[in-house]
XYZ file of C-alpha atoms in Angstrom:
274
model
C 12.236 11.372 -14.771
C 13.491 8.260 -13.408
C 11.753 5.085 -14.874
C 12.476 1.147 -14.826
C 11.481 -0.806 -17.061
C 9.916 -4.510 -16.164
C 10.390 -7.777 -18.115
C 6.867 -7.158 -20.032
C 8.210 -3.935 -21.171
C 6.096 -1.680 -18.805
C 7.743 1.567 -17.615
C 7.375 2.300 -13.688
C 7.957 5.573 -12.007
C 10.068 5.748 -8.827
C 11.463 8.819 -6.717
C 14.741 7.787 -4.885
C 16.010 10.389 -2.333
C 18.773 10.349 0.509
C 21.737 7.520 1.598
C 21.507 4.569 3.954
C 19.863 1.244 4.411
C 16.869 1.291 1.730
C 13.444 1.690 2.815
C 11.068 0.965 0.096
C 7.369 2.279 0.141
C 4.431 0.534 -1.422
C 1.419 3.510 -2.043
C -2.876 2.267 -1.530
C -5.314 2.386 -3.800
C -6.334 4.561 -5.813
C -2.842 6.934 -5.247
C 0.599 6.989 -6.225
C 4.457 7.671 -4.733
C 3.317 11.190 -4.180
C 1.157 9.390 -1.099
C 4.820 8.961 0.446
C 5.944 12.445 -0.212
C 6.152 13.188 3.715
C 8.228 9.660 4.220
C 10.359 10.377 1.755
C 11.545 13.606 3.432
C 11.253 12.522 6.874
C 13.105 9.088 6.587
C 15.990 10.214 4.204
C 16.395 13.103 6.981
C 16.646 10.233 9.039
C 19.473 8.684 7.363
C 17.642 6.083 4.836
C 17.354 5.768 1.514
C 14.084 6.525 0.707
C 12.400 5.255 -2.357
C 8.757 4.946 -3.573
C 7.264 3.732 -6.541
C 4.172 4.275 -8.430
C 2.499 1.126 -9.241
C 1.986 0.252 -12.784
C -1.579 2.073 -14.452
C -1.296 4.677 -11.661
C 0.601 8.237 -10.770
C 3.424 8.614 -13.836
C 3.619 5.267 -14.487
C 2.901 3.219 -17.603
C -1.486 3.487 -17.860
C -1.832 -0.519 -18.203
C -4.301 -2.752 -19.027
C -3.063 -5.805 -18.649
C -1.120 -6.937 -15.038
C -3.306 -5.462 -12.902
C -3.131 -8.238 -10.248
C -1.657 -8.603 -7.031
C 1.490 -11.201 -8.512
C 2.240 -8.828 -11.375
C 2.379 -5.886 -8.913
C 5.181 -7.858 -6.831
C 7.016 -8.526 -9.740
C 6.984 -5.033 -11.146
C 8.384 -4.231 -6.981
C 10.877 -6.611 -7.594
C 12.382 -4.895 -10.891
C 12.491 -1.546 -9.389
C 14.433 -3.696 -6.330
C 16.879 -5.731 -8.593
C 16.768 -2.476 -11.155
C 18.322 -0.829 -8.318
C 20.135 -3.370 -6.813
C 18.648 -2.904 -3.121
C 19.852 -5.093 -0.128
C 19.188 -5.325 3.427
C 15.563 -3.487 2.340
C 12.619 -2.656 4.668
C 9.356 -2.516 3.153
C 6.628 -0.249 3.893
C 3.433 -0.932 2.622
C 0.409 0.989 2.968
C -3.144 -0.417 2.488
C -3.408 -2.390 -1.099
C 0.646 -1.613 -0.955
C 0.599 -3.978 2.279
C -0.340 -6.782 -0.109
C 2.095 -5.924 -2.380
C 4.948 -5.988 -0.250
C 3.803 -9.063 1.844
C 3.687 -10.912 -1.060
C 6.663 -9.653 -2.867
C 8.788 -10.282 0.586
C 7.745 -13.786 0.727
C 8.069 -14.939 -2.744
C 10.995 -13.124 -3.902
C 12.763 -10.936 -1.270
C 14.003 -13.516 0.906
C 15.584 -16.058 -0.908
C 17.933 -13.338 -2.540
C 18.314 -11.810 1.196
C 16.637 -8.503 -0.506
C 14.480 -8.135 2.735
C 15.320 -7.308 6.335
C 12.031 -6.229 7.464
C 8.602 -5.495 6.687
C 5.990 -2.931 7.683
C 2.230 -2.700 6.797
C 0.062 -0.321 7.947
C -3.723 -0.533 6.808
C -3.281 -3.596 4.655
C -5.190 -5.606 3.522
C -3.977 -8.767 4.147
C -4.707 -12.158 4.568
C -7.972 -11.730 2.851
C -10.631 -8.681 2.360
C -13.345 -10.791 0.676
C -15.913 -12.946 2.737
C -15.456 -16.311 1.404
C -16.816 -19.933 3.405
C -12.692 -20.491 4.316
C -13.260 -16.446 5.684
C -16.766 -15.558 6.757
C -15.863 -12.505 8.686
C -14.661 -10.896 5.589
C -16.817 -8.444 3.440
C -19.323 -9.456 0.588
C -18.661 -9.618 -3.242
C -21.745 -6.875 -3.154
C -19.042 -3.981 -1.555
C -16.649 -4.810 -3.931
C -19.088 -4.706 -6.861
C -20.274 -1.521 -5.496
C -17.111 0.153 -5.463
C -16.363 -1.032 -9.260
C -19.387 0.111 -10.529
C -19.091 3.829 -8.626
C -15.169 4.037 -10.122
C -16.887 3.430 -13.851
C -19.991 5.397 -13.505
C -17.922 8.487 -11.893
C -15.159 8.212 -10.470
C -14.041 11.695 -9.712
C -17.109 11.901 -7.539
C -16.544 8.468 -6.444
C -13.082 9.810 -4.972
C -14.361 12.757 -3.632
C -16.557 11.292 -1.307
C -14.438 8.192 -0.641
C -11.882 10.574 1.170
C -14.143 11.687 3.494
C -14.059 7.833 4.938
C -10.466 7.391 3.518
C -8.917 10.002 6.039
C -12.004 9.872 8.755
C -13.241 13.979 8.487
C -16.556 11.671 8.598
C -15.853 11.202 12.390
C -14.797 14.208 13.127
C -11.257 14.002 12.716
C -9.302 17.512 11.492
C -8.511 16.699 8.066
C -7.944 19.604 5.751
C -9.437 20.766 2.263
C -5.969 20.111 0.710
C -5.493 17.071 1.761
C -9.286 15.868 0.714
C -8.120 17.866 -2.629
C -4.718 15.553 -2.854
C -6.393 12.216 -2.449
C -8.565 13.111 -5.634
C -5.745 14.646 -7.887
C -3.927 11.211 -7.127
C -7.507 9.144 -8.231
C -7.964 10.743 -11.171
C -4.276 10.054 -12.751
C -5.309 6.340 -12.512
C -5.831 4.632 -15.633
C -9.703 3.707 -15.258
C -8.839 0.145 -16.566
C -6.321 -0.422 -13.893
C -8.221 1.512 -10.901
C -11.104 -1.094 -12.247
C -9.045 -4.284 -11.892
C -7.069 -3.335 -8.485
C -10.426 -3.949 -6.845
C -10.275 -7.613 -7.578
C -6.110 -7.881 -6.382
C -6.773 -5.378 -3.073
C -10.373 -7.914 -2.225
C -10.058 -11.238 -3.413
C -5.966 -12.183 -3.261
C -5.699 -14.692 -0.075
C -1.866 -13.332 1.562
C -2.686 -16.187 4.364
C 0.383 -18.463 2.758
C 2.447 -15.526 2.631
C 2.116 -14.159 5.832
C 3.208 -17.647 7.121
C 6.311 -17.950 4.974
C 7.598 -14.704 6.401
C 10.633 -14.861 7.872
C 11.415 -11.755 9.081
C 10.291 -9.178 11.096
C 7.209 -7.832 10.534
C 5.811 -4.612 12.053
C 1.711 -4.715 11.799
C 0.264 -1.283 12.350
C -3.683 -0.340 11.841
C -5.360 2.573 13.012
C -8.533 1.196 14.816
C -11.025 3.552 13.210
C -10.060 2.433 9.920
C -13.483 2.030 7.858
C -11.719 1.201 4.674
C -10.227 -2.463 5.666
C -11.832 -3.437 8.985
C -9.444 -3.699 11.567
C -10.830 -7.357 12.878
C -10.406 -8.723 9.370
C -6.771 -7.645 8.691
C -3.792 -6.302 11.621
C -6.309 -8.566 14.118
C -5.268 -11.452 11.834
C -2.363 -11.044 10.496
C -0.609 -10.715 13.660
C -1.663 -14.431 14.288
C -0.253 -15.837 11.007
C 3.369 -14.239 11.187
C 6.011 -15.637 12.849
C 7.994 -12.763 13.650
C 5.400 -9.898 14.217
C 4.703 -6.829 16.315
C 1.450 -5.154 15.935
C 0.718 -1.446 17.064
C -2.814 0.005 17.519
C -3.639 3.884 16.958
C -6.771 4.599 18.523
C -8.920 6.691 17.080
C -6.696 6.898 13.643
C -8.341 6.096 9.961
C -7.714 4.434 6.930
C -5.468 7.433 5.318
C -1.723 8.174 6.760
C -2.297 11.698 7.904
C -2.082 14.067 10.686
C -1.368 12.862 14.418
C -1.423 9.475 12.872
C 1.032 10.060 10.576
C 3.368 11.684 12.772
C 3.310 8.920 15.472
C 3.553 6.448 12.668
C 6.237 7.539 11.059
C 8.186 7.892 14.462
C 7.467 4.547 15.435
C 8.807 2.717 12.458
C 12.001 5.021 12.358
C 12.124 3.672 15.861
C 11.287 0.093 14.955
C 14.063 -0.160 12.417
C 16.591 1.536 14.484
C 15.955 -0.528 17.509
């Protein structure tokens, strides 16, 4: 299997499929690459290179302890970019995997003219956690709540998170296998690094590196999403980037699936093409 290796000798897993301008895909919490596996298809069909990584502690990749924070999961996205030795990249970035790439693009993809263009959809930039500087964010007590459910049981914990994750709570069509998928993906997580993500995905402020952006930047959020609030990240976001467009779906969740994922999908195909 394919594997790069990054400067503190951890080994990352990355599927690389198709020919053409690189389009690089950043997975959410608590999944891997396979999260992409419908991208992957679609855009190399499209004439991309389509390439997705599993971050480090999750999917196949090295089961970490250490570097389970938002500037050591840039850095491992910048050794499977150099390992490669992508240009004129777009980056895709769902959910925690928006903070990856946001951050990555800013402090290391632009300077080596790496990065053409961004995407994020669901991410949780600038900033999840309520803090005085951000009081419409959420409390240290949902964060804490989540921790504690991922080390008390996780595979139950991920059970009943996709029900929220992919909105079959509000009545949207969202199939047993797909419910089924989101768990098998949780439970290859290394608990250590599942544990510490929480702290990178809630408490890393992106506000500095949305505003370094330089490029284009295409903000999408589904406006049912009940994982990251809507009004605390896209709604922001949009404000802090220099270059952005920002597309609603009504009705669509947290999770990339179904209708929404169709219509996504088509739009940033679109987006880079146009």
């Amino acid at each position: 299997m394919p594997y790069i290796t990054t400067a503190d000798g951890v080994q990352i897993y990355y599927t690389d499929q198709g020919q053409g301008q690189p389009v690089v895909f950043s997975h959410g919490w608590p999944l891997s690459s396979d999260a992409w596996q419908v991208e992957l298809k679609r855009f190399a069909d499209a004439g991309f290179r389509a390439i997705a990584h599993d971050r480090r502690g999750h999917g196949r990749s090295e089961k970490t302890y250490y570097g389970n924070d938002m500037d050591t999961y840039a850095k491992d996205l910048a050794a499977v970019v150099e390992e490669l030795d992508l240009r004129d990249v777009v980056l895709v970035g769902h959910s925690t995997g928006g903070g990856e790439v946001v951050r990555y693009a800013a402090q290391y993809g632009q300077d080596q003219q790496r990065v053409s263009r961004v995407v994020t959809a669901g991410a949780v930039p600038p900033l999840m956690l309520k803090t005085d500087a951000n009081p419409d964010g959420l409390p240290i007590e949902v964060f804490d709540g989540i921790r504690a459910s991922v080390l008390k049981d996780r595979s139950q914990f991920w059970k009943d998170l996709s029900e929220s994750f992919f909105g079959a709570n509000h009545g949207r069509a969202v199939s047993q296998g797909d419910k089924d998928d989101f768990w098998r993906q949780g439970m290859l997580v290394n608990l250590a690094a599942a544990y510490d993500c929480v702290k990178a995905f809630s408490e890393t402020d992106f506000t500095e590196d949305l505003k370094a952006l330089t490029v284009p930047i295409l903000i999408a959020q589904g406006d049912d999403d009940q994982i990251v609030p809507i009004g605390d990240s896209a709604y922001k976001s949009i404000q802090l980037v220099k270059d952005g467009t920002l597309k609603v779906y009504e009705g669509a969740p947290h999770g990339i699936q179904g209708d929404y994922q169709d219509k996504l999908d088509e739009d940033i195909i679109n987006w880079i093409k146009g």
